[in-house]
mmCIF file with all atom_site columns, C-alpha atoms in Angstrom:
data_model
loop_
_atom_site.group_PDB
_atom_site.id
_atom_site.type_symbol
_atom_site.label_atom_id
_atom_site.label_alt_id
_atom_site.label_comp_id
_atom_site.label_asym_id
_atom_site.label_entity_id
_atom_site.label_seq_id
_atom_site.pdbx_PDB_ins_code
_atom_site.Cartn_x
_atom_site.Cartn_y
_atom_site.Cartn_z
_atom_site.occupancy
_atom_site.B_iso_or_equiv
_atom_site.pdbx_formal_charge
_atom_site.auth_seq_id
_atom_site.auth_comp_id
_atom_site.auth_asym_id
_atom_site.auth_atom_id
_atom_site.pdbx_PDB_model_num
ATOM 1   C CA . MET A 1 1   ? 0.076  0.203  -0.029  1.00 52.00 ? 278 MET A CA 1
ATOM 2   C CA . GLU A 1 2   ? 1.324  3.420  -0.887  1.00 63.00 ? 279 GLU A CA 1
ATOM 3   C CA . PHE A 1 3   ? 1.400  6.276  1.434   1.00 80.00 ? 280 PHE A CA 1
ATOM 4   C CA . GLY A 1 4   ? -0.755 8.861  -0.444  1.00 87.00 ? 281 GLY A CA 1
ATOM 5   C CA . ARG A 1 5   ? 0.758  11.835 0.650   1.00 93.00 ? 282 ARG A CA 1
ATOM 6   C CA . ILE A 1 6   ? 3.876  13.976 0.314   1.00 96.00 ? 283 ILE A CA 1
ATOM 7   C CA . ILE A 1 7   ? 4.412  15.687 3.612   1.00 96.00 ? 284 ILE A CA 1
ATOM 8   C CA . VAL A 1 8   ? 6.959  18.584 4.765   1.00 97.00 ? 285 VAL A CA 1
ATOM 9   C CA . SER A 1 9   ? 7.121  20.593 7.892   1.00 97.00 ? 286 SER A CA 1
ATOM 10  C CA . GLU A 1 10  ? 5.394  23.876 8.162   1.00 97.00 ? 287 GLU A CA 1
ATOM 11  C CA . THR A 1 11  ? 8.592  25.569 9.116   1.00 97.00 ? 288 THR A CA 1
ATOM 12  C CA . ALA A 1 12  ? 10.004 24.315 5.744   1.00 97.00 ? 289 ALA A CA 1
ATOM 13  C CA . PHE A 1 13  ? 7.183  25.029 3.923   1.00 97.00 ? 290 PHE A CA 1
ATOM 14  C CA . ASN A 1 14  ? 7.294  28.636 5.506   1.00 97.00 ? 291 ASN A CA 1
ATOM 15  C CA . SER A 1 15  ? 10.976 29.139 4.771   1.00 97.00 ? 292 SER A CA 1
ATOM 16  C CA . GLU A 1 16  ? 12.363 31.440 2.121   1.00 96.00 ? 293 GLU A CA 1
ATOM 17  C CA . ASN A 1 17  ? 14.873 28.863 0.885   1.00 98.00 ? 294 ASN A CA 1
ATOM 18  C CA . PRO A 1 18  ? 13.423 26.197 -1.430  1.00 97.00 ? 295 PRO A CA 1
ATOM 19  C CA . GLN A 1 19  ? 15.897 23.712 -0.303  1.00 98.00 ? 296 GLN A CA 1
ATOM 20  C CA . ASP A 1 20  ? 14.327 23.409 2.883   1.00 98.00 ? 297 ASP A CA 1
ATOM 21  C CA . ILE A 1 21  ? 11.243 22.085 1.416   1.00 98.00 ? 298 ILE A CA 1
ATOM 22  C CA . ILE A 1 22  ? 13.187 19.259 -0.309  1.00 98.00 ? 299 ILE A CA 1
ATOM 23  C CA . ASN A 1 23  ? 15.215 18.640 2.779   1.00 98.00 ? 300 ASN A CA 1
ATOM 24  C CA . SER A 1 24  ? 12.222 18.286 4.742   1.00 98.00 ? 301 SER A CA 1
ATOM 25  C CA . ASN A 1 25  ? 10.758 15.893 2.300   1.00 98.00 ? 302 ASN A CA 1
ATOM 26  C CA . ILE A 1 26  ? 14.057 14.044 2.352   1.00 98.00 ? 303 ILE A CA 1
ATOM 27  C CA . SER A 1 27  ? 14.148 13.517 6.288   1.00 97.00 ? 304 SER A CA 1
ATOM 28  C CA . ILE A 1 28  ? 10.622 12.445 6.400   1.00 96.00 ? 305 ILE A CA 1
ATOM 29  C CA . ILE A 1 29  ? 11.633 9.605  3.615   1.00 97.00 ? 306 ILE A CA 1
ATOM 30  C CA . ASN A 1 30  ? 14.656 8.714  5.642   1.00 96.00 ? 307 ASN A CA 1
ATOM 31  C CA . LEU A 1 31  ? 12.514 8.405  8.752   1.00 95.00 ? 308 LEU A CA 1
ATOM 32  C CA . MET A 1 32  ? 9.853  6.307  7.176   1.00 94.00 ? 309 MET A CA 1
ATOM 33  C CA . ARG A 1 33  ? 12.773 4.053  5.985   1.00 96.00 ? 310 ARG A CA 1
ATOM 34  C CA . GLU A 1 34  ? 14.352 3.834  9.237   1.00 94.00 ? 311 GLU A CA 1
ATOM 35  C CA . GLU A 1 35  ? 10.910 2.773  10.677  1.00 94.00 ? 312 GLU A CA 1
ATOM 36  C CA . GLY A 1 36  ? 10.906 0.058  8.103   1.00 93.00 ? 313 GLY A CA 1
ATOM 37  C CA . VAL A 1 37  ? 8.458  1.576  5.530   1.00 93.00 ? 314 VAL A CA 1
ATOM 38  C CA . ALA A 1 38  ? 9.380  0.085  2.128   1.00 93.00 ? 315 ALA A CA 1
ATOM 39  C CA . ASP A 1 39  ? 10.127 2.452  -0.865  1.00 93.00 ? 316 ASP A CA 1
ATOM 40  C CA . GLU A 1 40  ? 7.082  0.777  -2.626  1.00 93.00 ? 317 GLU A CA 1
ATOM 41  C CA . ALA A 1 41  ? 4.790  2.298  0.098   1.00 93.00 ? 318 ALA A CA 1
ATOM 42  C CA . ILE A 1 42  ? 6.513  6.056  -0.132  1.00 95.00 ? 319 ILE A CA 1
ATOM 43  C CA . HIS A 1 43  ? 4.871  8.413  -2.601  1.00 95.00 ? 320 HIS A CA 1
ATOM 44  C CA . ASP A 1 44  ? 6.370  7.790  -5.952  1.00 95.00 ? 321 ASP A CA 1
ATOM 45  C CA . ASP A 1 45  ? 6.763  11.838 -6.469  1.00 96.00 ? 322 ASP A CA 1
ATOM 46  C CA . ALA A 1 46  ? 8.256  12.132 -2.852  1.00 97.00 ? 323 ALA A CA 1
ATOM 47  C CA . LEU A 1 47  ? 10.703 9.762  -3.975  1.00 96.00 ? 324 LEU A CA 1
ATOM 48  C CA . MET A 1 48  ? 11.471 11.220 -7.294  1.00 97.00 ? 325 MET A CA 1
ATOM 49  C CA . SER A 1 49  ? 11.912 14.644 -5.615  1.00 98.00 ? 326 SER A CA 1
ATOM 50  C CA . TYR A 1 50  ? 14.415 12.952 -3.281  1.00 98.00 ? 327 TYR A CA 1
ATOM 51  C CA . TYR A 1 51  ? 16.556 11.233 -5.878  1.00 97.00 ? 328 TYR A CA 1
ATOM 52  C CA . LEU A 1 52  ? 16.456 14.661 -8.221  1.00 98.00 ? 329 LEU A CA 1
ATOM 53  C CA . ASP A 1 53  ? 17.974 16.225 -5.061  1.00 98.00 ? 330 ASP A CA 1
ATOM 54  C CA . PHE A 1 54  ? 20.680 13.291 -4.895  1.00 98.00 ? 331 PHE A CA 1
ATOM 55  C CA . TYR A 1 55  ? 21.680 13.883 -8.457  1.00 98.00 ? 332 TYR A CA 1
ATOM 56  C CA . VAL A 1 56  ? 21.897 17.826 -7.937  1.00 98.00 ? 333 VAL A CA 1
ATOM 57  C CA . SER A 1 57  ? 23.692 17.604 -4.607  1.00 97.00 ? 334 SER A CA 1
ATOM 58  C CA . GLN A 1 58  ? 26.214 14.933 -5.926  1.00 98.00 ? 335 GLN A CA 1
ATOM 59  C CA . TYR A 1 59  ? 26.878 17.285 -9.150  1.00 98.00 ? 336 TYR A CA 1
ATOM 60  C CA . THR A 1 60  ? 27.073 20.475 -7.309  1.00 97.00 ? 337 THR A CA 1
ATOM 61  C CA . GLN A 1 61  ? 29.620 18.880 -4.741  1.00 97.00 ? 338 GLN A CA 1
ATOM 62  C CA . GLY A 1 62  ? 31.736 16.927 -7.217  1.00 96.00 ? 339 GLY A CA 1
ATOM 63  C CA . ASN A 1 63  ? 30.378 17.278 -10.841 1.00 97.00 ? 340 ASN A CA 1
ATOM 64  C CA . PHE A 1 64  ? 29.208 14.319 -12.986 1.00 98.00 ? 341 PHE A CA 1
ATOM 65  C CA . ALA A 1 65  ? 31.739 11.988 -12.201 1.00 98.00 ? 342 ALA A CA 1
ATOM 66  C CA . GLN A 1 66  ? 30.923 12.001 -8.619  1.00 97.00 ? 343 GLN A CA 1
ATOM 67  C CA . PHE A 1 67  ? 27.166 11.419 -9.316  1.00 98.00 ? 344 PHE A CA 1
ATOM 68  C CA . VAL A 1 68  ? 28.284 8.559  -11.646 1.00 98.00 ? 345 VAL A CA 1
ATOM 69  C CA . TYR A 1 69  ? 30.635 7.079  -8.892  1.00 98.00 ? 346 TYR A CA 1
ATOM 70  C CA . ASN A 1 70  ? 28.518 7.446  -6.082  1.00 97.00 ? 347 ASN A CA 1
ATOM 71  C CA . SER A 1 71  ? 25.204 6.179  -7.624  1.00 98.00 ? 348 SER A CA 1
ATOM 72  C CA . GLY A 1 72  ? 27.094 3.261  -9.222  1.00 97.00 ? 349 GLY A CA 1
ATOM 73  C CA . TRP A 1 73  ? 25.589 4.351  -12.561 1.00 97.00 ? 350 TRP A CA 1
ATOM 74  C CA . ASN A 1 74  ? 22.305 2.712  -11.760 1.00 96.00 ? 351 ASN A CA 1
ATOM 75  C CA . LYS A 1 75  ? 19.759 2.349  -14.612 1.00 96.00 ? 352 LYS A CA 1
ATOM 76  C CA . GLU A 1 76  ? 16.539 2.947  -12.409 1.00 95.00 ? 353 GLU A CA 1
ATOM 77  C CA . LEU A 1 77  ? 17.881 6.001  -10.827 1.00 97.00 ? 354 LEU A CA 1
ATOM 78  C CA . ASN A 1 78  ? 18.802 7.412  -14.209 1.00 97.00 ? 355 ASN A CA 1
ATOM 79  C CA . GLU A 1 79  ? 15.453 6.874  -15.526 1.00 96.00 ? 356 GLU A CA 1
ATOM 80  C CA . LEU A 1 80  ? 13.828 8.375  -12.530 1.00 95.00 ? 357 LEU A CA 1
ATOM 81  C CA . ILE A 1 81  ? 16.016 11.256 -12.923 1.00 97.00 ? 358 ILE A CA 1
ATOM 82  C CA . GLU A 1 82  ? 15.199 11.799 -16.579 1.00 97.00 ? 359 GLU A CA 1
ATOM 83  C CA . GLU A 1 83  ? 11.682 11.352 -15.601 1.00 97.00 ? 360 GLU A CA 1
ATOM 84  C CA . ALA A 1 84  ? 11.745 13.985 -12.898 1.00 97.00 ? 361 ALA A CA 1
ATOM 85  C CA . LEU A 1 85  ? 13.648 16.673 -15.347 1.00 98.00 ? 362 LEU A CA 1
ATOM 86  C CA . THR A 1 86  ? 10.644 15.973 -17.967 1.00 98.00 ? 363 THR A CA 1
ATOM 87  C CA . ILE A 1 87  ? 7.898  16.455 -15.389 1.00 97.00 ? 364 ILE A CA 1
ATOM 88  C CA . LEU A 1 88  ? 9.623  19.579 -14.043 1.00 97.00 ? 365 LEU A CA 1
ATOM 89  C CA . GLY A 1 89  ? 10.061 20.942 -17.527 1.00 97.00 ? 366 GLY A CA 1
ATOM 90  C CA . ALA A 1 90  ? 13.707 21.256 -17.178 1.00 98.00 ? 367 ALA A CA 1
ATOM 91  C CA . GLU A 1 91  ? 14.469 20.478 -20.911 1.00 98.00 ? 368 GLU A CA 1
ATOM 92  C CA . LYS A 1 92  ? 17.934 22.076 -21.053 1.00 98.00 ? 369 LYS A CA 1
ATOM 93  C CA . GLN A 1 93  ? 18.894 19.927 -18.015 1.00 98.00 ? 370 GLN A CA 1
ATOM 94  C CA . LEU A 1 94  ? 17.039 16.585 -19.282 1.00 98.00 ? 371 LEU A CA 1
ATOM 95  C CA . GLU A 1 95  ? 19.150 17.346 -22.736 1.00 98.00 ? 372 GLU A CA 1
ATOM 96  C CA . PHE A 1 96  ? 22.401 17.947 -20.732 1.00 98.00 ? 373 PHE A CA 1
ATOM 97  C CA . PHE A 1 97  ? 21.727 14.814 -18.254 1.00 98.00 ? 374 PHE A CA 1
ATOM 98  C CA . GLN A 1 98  ? 21.269 12.553 -21.483 1.00 98.00 ? 375 GLN A CA 1
ATOM 99  C CA . GLN A 1 99  ? 24.388 14.072 -23.381 1.00 97.00 ? 376 GLN A CA 1
ATOM 100 C CA . GLN A 1 100 ? 26.476 13.238 -20.148 1.00 98.00 ? 377 GLN A CA 1
ATOM 101 C CA . ALA A 1 101 ? 24.842 9.793  -19.907 1.00 97.00 ? 378 ALA A CA 1
ATOM 102 C CA . LYS A 1 102 ? 25.629 9.103  -23.370 1.00 97.00 ? 379 LYS A CA 1
ATOM 103 C CA . LYS A 1 103 ? 29.274 9.487  -22.443 1.00 96.00 ? 380 LYS A CA 1
ATOM 104 C CA . VAL A 1 104 ? 29.148 6.911  -19.957 1.00 97.00 ? 381 VAL A CA 1
ATOM 105 C CA . ARG A 1 105 ? 27.162 4.640  -22.400 1.00 95.00 ? 382 ARG A CA 1
ATOM 106 C CA . LEU A 1 106 ? 29.894 4.759  -24.939 1.00 96.00 ? 383 LEU A CA 1
ATOM 107 C CA . MET A 1 107 ? 32.364 3.725  -22.346 1.00 95.00 ? 384 MET A CA 1
ATOM 108 C CA . SER A 1 108 ? 33.218 0.109  -22.165 1.00 95.00 ? 385 SER A CA 1
ATOM 109 C CA . SER A 1 109 ? 31.968 -1.955 -19.374 1.00 95.00 ? 386 SER A CA 1
ATOM 110 C CA . VAL A 1 110 ? 35.567 -2.836 -18.303 1.00 95.00 ? 387 VAL A CA 1
ATOM 111 C CA . LYS A 1 111 ? 36.261 0.929  -18.309 1.00 95.00 ? 388 LYS A CA 1
ATOM 112 C CA . LEU A 1 112 ? 33.217 1.843  -16.321 1.00 96.00 ? 389 LEU A CA 1
ATOM 113 C CA . ASN A 1 113 ? 33.731 -0.851 -13.651 1.00 96.00 ? 390 ASN A CA 1
ATOM 114 C CA . LYS A 1 114 ? 37.211 0.309  -13.315 1.00 95.00 ? 391 LYS A CA 1
ATOM 115 C CA . PHE A 1 115 ? 36.281 3.525  -12.619 1.00 96.00 ? 392 PHE A CA 1
ATOM 116 C CA . LEU A 1 116 ? 33.369 2.609  -10.067 1.00 97.00 ? 393 LEU A CA 1
ATOM 117 C CA . LYS A 1 117 ? 35.789 0.150  -8.318  1.00 96.00 ? 394 LYS A CA 1
ATOM 118 C CA . GLY A 1 118 ? 38.524 2.931  -8.296  1.00 95.00 ? 395 GLY A CA 1
ATOM 119 C CA . LYS A 1 119 ? 39.302 5.835  -6.281  1.00 95.00 ? 396 LYS A CA 1
ATOM 120 C CA . LEU A 1 120 ? 37.560 9.296  -7.473  1.00 94.00 ? 397 LEU A CA 1
ATOM 121 C CA . GLU A 1 121 ? 40.401 11.411 -6.335  1.00 94.00 ? 398 GLU A CA 1
ATOM 122 C CA . GLY A 1 122 ? 43.902 11.705 -7.903  1.00 93.00 ? 399 GLY A CA 1
ATOM 123 C CA . VAL A 1 123 ? 44.854 11.292 -11.273 1.00 93.00 ? 400 VAL A CA 1
ATOM 124 C CA . ASN A 1 124 ? 41.662 10.167 -12.985 1.00 94.00 ? 401 ASN A CA 1
ATOM 125 C CA . PRO A 1 125 ? 41.131 10.457 -16.728 1.00 95.00 ? 402 PRO A CA 1
ATOM 126 C CA . ILE A 1 126 ? 37.642 8.956  -16.542 1.00 95.00 ? 403 ILE A CA 1
ATOM 127 C CA . ARG A 1 127 ? 36.738 11.348 -14.085 1.00 96.00 ? 404 ARG A CA 1
ATOM 128 C CA . ASP A 1 128 ? 37.816 14.328 -16.200 1.00 96.00 ? 405 ASP A CA 1
ATOM 129 C CA . LEU A 1 129 ? 36.305 13.058 -19.220 1.00 95.00 ? 406 LEU A CA 1
ATOM 130 C CA . LEU A 1 130 ? 32.814 12.813 -17.354 1.00 97.00 ? 407 LEU A CA 1
ATOM 131 C CA . ASN A 1 131 ? 32.715 16.286 -15.782 1.00 97.00 ? 408 ASN A CA 1
ATOM 132 C CA . ASP A 1 132 ? 31.157 19.197 -17.511 1.00 97.00 ? 409 ASP A CA 1
ATOM 133 C CA . ASN A 1 133 ? 30.561 22.321 -15.745 1.00 97.00 ? 410 ASN A CA 1
ATOM 134 C CA . THR A 1 134 ? 27.722 23.271 -18.477 1.00 97.00 ? 411 THR A CA 1
ATOM 135 C CA . PHE A 1 135 ? 25.492 22.017 -15.554 1.00 97.00 ? 412 PHE A CA 1
ATOM 136 C CA . PHE A 1 136 ? 25.979 25.341 -13.758 1.00 97.00 ? 413 PHE A CA 1
ATOM 137 C CA . ASP A 1 137 ? 25.335 27.453 -16.651 1.00 96.00 ? 414 ASP A CA 1
ATOM 138 C CA . LEU A 1 138 ? 22.073 26.332 -17.742 1.00 97.00 ? 415 LEU A CA 1
ATOM 139 C CA . ASP A 1 139 ? 19.365 28.723 -16.547 1.00 95.00 ? 416 ASP A CA 1
ATOM 140 C CA . GLU A 1 140 ? 16.888 26.198 -14.959 1.00 97.00 ? 417 GLU A CA 1
ATOM 141 C CA . ASN A 1 141 ? 17.226 26.198 -11.273 1.00 97.00 ? 418 ASN A CA 1
ATOM 142 C CA . LEU A 1 142 ? 16.579 22.320 -10.257 1.00 98.00 ? 419 LEU A CA 1
ATOM 143 C CA . VAL A 1 143 ? 16.104 23.376 -6.553  1.00 97.00 ? 420 VAL A CA 1
ATOM 144 C CA . GLU A 1 144 ? 13.356 25.842 -7.083  1.00 97.00 ? 421 GLU A CA 1
ATOM 145 C CA . LEU A 1 145 ? 11.814 23.649 -9.754  1.00 98.00 ? 422 LEU A CA 1
ATOM 146 C CA . ASN A 1 146 ? 11.942 20.660 -7.551  1.00 98.00 ? 423 ASN A CA 1
ATOM 147 C CA . ALA A 1 147 ? 10.336 22.548 -4.553  1.00 98.00 ? 424 ALA A CA 1
ATOM 148 C CA . ASN A 1 148 ? 7.657  24.319 -6.528  1.00 97.00 ? 425 ASN A CA 1
ATOM 149 C CA . PHE A 1 149 ? 6.948  20.734 -7.930  1.00 97.00 ? 426 PHE A CA 1
ATOM 150 C CA . LEU A 1 150 ? 6.352  19.380 -4.266  1.00 98.00 ? 427 LEU A CA 1
ATOM 151 C CA . LYS A 1 151 ? 4.540  22.428 -3.232  1.00 97.00 ? 428 LYS A CA 1
ATOM 152 C CA . SER A 1 152 ? 1.968  22.318 -6.074  1.00 97.00 ? 429 SER A CA 1
ATOM 153 C CA . HIS A 1 153 ? 1.486  18.426 -5.789  1.00 97.00 ? 430 HIS A CA 1
ATOM 154 C CA . PRO A 1 154 ? -2.347 17.622 -5.173  1.00 97.00 ? 431 PRO A CA 1
ATOM 155 C CA . ASP A 1 155 ? -0.905 15.202 -2.471  1.00 96.00 ? 432 ASP A CA 1
ATOM 156 C CA . PHE A 1 156 ? 1.229  17.703 -0.650  1.00 97.00 ? 433 PHE A CA 1
ATOM 157 C CA . GLU A 1 157 ? 0.668  18.689 2.827   1.00 96.00 ? 434 GLU A CA 1
ATOM 158 C CA . ALA A 1 158 ? 2.509  21.083 5.292   1.00 97.00 ? 435 ALA A CA 1
ATOM 159 C CA . LEU A 1 159 ? 2.092  19.905 8.852   1.00 97.00 ? 436 LEU A CA 1
ATOM 160 C CA . PRO A 1 160 ? 3.377  20.772 12.315  1.00 96.00 ? 437 PRO A CA 1
ATOM 161 C CA . ILE A 1 161 ? 6.226  18.352 13.328  1.00 94.00 ? 438 ILE A CA 1
ATOM 162 C CA . GLU A 1 162 ? 4.112  16.608 16.038  1.00 94.00 ? 439 GLU A CA 1
ATOM 163 C CA . GLU A 1 163 ? 1.536  16.215 13.576  1.00 95.00 ? 440 GLU A CA 1
ATOM 164 C CA . ILE A 1 164 ? 4.056  14.508 11.241  1.00 95.00 ? 441 ILE A CA 1
ATOM 165 C CA . PHE A 1 165 ? 5.038  11.817 13.770  1.00 94.00 ? 442 PHE A CA 1
ATOM 166 C CA . THR A 1 166 ? 1.627  11.061 14.607  1.00 94.00 ? 443 THR A CA 1
ATOM 167 C CA . THR A 1 167 ? 0.610  10.532 10.944  1.00 93.00 ? 444 THR A CA 1
ATOM 168 C CA . LEU A 1 168 ? 3.812  8.352  10.441  1.00 93.00 ? 445 LEU A CA 1
ATOM 169 C CA . GLU A 1 169 ? 3.185  6.194  13.694  1.00 93.00 ? 446 GLU A CA 1
ATOM 170 C CA . GLU A 1 170 ? -0.291 5.546  12.385  1.00 91.00 ? 447 GLU A CA 1
ATOM 171 C CA . LEU A 1 171 ? 1.340  4.414  9.246   1.00 89.00 ? 448 LEU A CA 1
ATOM 172 C CA . VAL A 1 172 ? 3.887  2.130  10.958  1.00 90.00 ? 449 VAL A CA 1
ATOM 173 C CA . GLY A 1 173 ? 1.969  1.044  13.596  1.00 90.00 ? 450 GLY A CA 1
ATOM 174 C CA . HIS A 1 174 ? 4.154  1.772  16.553  1.00 91.00 ? 451 HIS A CA 1
ATOM 175 C CA . GLU A 1 175 ? 5.434  4.854  18.429  1.00 92.00 ? 452 GLU A CA 1
ATOM 176 C CA . ILE A 1 176 ? 8.513  6.651  16.804  1.00 91.00 ? 453 ILE A CA 1
ATOM 177 C CA . LYS A 1 177 ? 11.182 7.824  18.986  1.00 86.00 ? 454 LYS A CA 1
ATOM 178 C CA . ARG A 1 178 ? 11.815 11.819 19.015  1.00 82.00 ? 455 ARG A CA 1
ATOM 179 C CA . ASN A 1 179 ? 15.297 12.877 18.921  1.00 72.00 ? 456 ASN A CA 1
#
């Protein structure tokens, strides 16, 4: 059974920083997972936002090679990111992601596996080949698009923290420890 809601805290919803909404969604998904909720039961679009943020944060911290390396170049994840970019209307980012993905697909599986099993730091020609700063020049702000996607979603709710815990406790069937 899927949890049919995308929940964030009221504090995040009222924040000026769009990343706060995304981070709140991530925190709630992480809490659900810690409490044994399977990904299949988490709202698909909440997960899509979660994984798009993973892509954006990996890219901003260490460029495309870091995303490839830390994701293990996962086919399902890549499809989810393409779907997210399409839904958000981020056409330039989608086209760029597809160009970058083509670089990886053109690489031999031996070369890719060597890259994934090796070290990202130091001398790394594959890393250097994959990295491309065009991502930062595109005028589509994925953080804003992602946050607005969540806020405008028909299943979206902003709740006080205590109500979030109560809602999730009903879902998991036991009390959740508050830190």
